[in-house]
Backbone as numpy.savetxt, mean C-alpha at the origin, in Angstrom:
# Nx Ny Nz CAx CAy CAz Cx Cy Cz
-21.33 3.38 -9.30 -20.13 4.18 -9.29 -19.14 3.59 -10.29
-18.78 4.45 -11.30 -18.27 3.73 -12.02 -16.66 4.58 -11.45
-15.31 3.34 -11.92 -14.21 3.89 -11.63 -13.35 3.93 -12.93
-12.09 4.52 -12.78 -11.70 5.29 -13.85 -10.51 4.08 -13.52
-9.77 4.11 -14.77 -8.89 3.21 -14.71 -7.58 3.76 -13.69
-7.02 4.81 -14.08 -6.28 5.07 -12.64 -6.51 4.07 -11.19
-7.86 4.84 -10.98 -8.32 4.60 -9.37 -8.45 2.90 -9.61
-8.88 2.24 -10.26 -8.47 0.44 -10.57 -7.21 0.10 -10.32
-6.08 0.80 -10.47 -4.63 0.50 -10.47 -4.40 0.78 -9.01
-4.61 2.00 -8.26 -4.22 2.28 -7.08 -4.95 1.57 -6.21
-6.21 0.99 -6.52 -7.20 0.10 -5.51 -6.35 -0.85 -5.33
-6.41 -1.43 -6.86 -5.47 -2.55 -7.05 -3.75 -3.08 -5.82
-3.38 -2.01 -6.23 -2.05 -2.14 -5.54 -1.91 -1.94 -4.09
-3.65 -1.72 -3.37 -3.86 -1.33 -2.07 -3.99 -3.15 -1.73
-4.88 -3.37 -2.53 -5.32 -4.83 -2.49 -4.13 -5.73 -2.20
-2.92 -5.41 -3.21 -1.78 -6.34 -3.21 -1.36 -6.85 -2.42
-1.17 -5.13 -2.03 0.00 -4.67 -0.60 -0.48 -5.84 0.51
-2.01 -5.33 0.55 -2.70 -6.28 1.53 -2.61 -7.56 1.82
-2.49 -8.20 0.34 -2.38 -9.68 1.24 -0.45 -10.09 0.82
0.07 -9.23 0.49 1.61 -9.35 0.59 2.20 -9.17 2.20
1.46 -8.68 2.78 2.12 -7.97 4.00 1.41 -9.29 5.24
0.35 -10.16 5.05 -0.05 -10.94 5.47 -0.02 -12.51 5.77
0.04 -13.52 6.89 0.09 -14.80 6.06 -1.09 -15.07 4.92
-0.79 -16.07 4.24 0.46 -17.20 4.30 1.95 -16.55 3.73
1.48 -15.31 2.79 2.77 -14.51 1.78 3.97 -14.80 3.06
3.66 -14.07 3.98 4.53 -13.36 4.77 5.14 -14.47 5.48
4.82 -15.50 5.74 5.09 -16.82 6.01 6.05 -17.63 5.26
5.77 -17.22 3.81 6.68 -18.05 2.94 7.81 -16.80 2.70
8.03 -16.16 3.23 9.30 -14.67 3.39 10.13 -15.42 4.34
9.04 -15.69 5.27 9.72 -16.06 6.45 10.66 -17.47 6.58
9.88 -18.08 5.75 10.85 -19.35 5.62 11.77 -19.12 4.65
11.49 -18.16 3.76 12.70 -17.85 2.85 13.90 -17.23 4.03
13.52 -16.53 4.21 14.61 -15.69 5.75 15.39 -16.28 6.46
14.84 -18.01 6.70 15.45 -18.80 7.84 16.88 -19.06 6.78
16.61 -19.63 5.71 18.28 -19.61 4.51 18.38 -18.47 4.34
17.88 -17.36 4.39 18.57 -16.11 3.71 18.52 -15.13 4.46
18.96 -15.41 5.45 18.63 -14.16 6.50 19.16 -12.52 6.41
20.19 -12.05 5.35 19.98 -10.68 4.93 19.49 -10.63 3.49
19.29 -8.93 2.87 18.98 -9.14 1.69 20.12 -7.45 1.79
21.07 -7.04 1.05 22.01 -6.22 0.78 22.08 -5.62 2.57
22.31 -6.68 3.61 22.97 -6.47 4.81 21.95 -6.12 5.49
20.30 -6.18 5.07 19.25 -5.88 6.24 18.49 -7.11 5.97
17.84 -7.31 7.02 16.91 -8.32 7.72 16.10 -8.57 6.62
15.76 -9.56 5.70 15.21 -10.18 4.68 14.10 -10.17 4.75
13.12 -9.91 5.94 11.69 -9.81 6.07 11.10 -8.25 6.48
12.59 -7.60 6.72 11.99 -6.03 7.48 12.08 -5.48 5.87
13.52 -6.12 4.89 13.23 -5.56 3.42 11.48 -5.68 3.01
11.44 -6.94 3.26 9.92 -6.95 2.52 8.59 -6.39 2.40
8.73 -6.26 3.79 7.86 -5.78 4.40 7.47 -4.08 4.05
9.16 -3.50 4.58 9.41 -1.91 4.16 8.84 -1.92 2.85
9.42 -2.51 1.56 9.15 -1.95 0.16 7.69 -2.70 0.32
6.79 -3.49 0.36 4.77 -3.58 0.41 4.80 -1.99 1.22
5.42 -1.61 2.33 4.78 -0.71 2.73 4.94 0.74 2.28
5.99 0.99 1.19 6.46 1.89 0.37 5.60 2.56 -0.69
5.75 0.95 -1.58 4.33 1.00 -2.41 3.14 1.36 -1.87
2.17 1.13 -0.83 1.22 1.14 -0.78 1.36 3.17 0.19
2.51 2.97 0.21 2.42 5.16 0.80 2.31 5.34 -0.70
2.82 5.43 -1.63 3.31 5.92 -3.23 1.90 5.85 -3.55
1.09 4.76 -3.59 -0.44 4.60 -4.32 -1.27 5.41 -3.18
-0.94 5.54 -2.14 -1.93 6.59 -1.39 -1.88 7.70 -1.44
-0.35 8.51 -1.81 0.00 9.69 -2.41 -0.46 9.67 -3.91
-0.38 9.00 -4.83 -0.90 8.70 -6.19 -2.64 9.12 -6.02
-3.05 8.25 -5.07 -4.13 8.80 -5.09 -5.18 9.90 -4.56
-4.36 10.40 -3.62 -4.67 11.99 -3.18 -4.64 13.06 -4.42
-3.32 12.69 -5.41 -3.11 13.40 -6.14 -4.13 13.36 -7.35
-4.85 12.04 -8.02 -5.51 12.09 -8.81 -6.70 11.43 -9.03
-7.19 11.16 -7.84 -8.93 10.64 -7.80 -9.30 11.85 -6.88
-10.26 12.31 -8.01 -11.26 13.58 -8.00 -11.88 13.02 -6.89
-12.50 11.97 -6.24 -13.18 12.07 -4.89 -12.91 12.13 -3.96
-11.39 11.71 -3.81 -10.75 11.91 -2.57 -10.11 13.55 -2.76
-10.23 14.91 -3.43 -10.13 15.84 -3.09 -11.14 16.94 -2.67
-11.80 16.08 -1.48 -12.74 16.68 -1.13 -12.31 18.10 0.03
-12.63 19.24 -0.41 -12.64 20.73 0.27 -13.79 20.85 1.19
-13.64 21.32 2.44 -15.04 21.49 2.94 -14.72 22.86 3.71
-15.48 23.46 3.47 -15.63 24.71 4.34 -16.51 24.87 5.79
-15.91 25.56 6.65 -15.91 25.60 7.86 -17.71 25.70 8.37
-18.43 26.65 7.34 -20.26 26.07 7.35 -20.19 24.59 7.30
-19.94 24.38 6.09 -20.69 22.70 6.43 -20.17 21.69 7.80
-19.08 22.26 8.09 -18.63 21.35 9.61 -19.47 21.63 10.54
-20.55 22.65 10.65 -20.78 22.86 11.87 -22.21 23.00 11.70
-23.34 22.34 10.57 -24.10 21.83 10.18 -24.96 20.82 10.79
């Protein structure tokens, strides 16, 4: 299966998200948090967290919209096949 460079970028940034949102990343947020506990008046780790989880809706909408395999149509015969 070969992939198209698009779908490399949106894998990619699925991948990121993934280990951004995880320890150890999320760990070293967290100790950042204990000195910096807001970031523009919200919770310094719920920021972080929200924008990994922003990005990774944007690349899942990105990719509904333009990897040909994930627009798969199926008609109501083949469901009941």
């Amino acid at each position: 299966m070969k992939l198209s460079a698009n779908e490399k970028v949106i894998y990619a940034v699925f991948l990121l998200v993934l280990i951004m949102v995880n320890p150890p990343v999320v760990n070293l947020v967290s100790d950042y948090a204990g000195t910096h506990p807001f970031i523009l008046g919200w919770p310094t780790l719920l920021v972080w967290l929200n924008a990994w989880y922003i990005a990774a809706i944007i690349a899942f909408l990105a990719g509904c919209l333009t990897i040909r395999s994930w627009k798969k149509d199926y008609s109501e015969e083949d469901t009941y096949e």
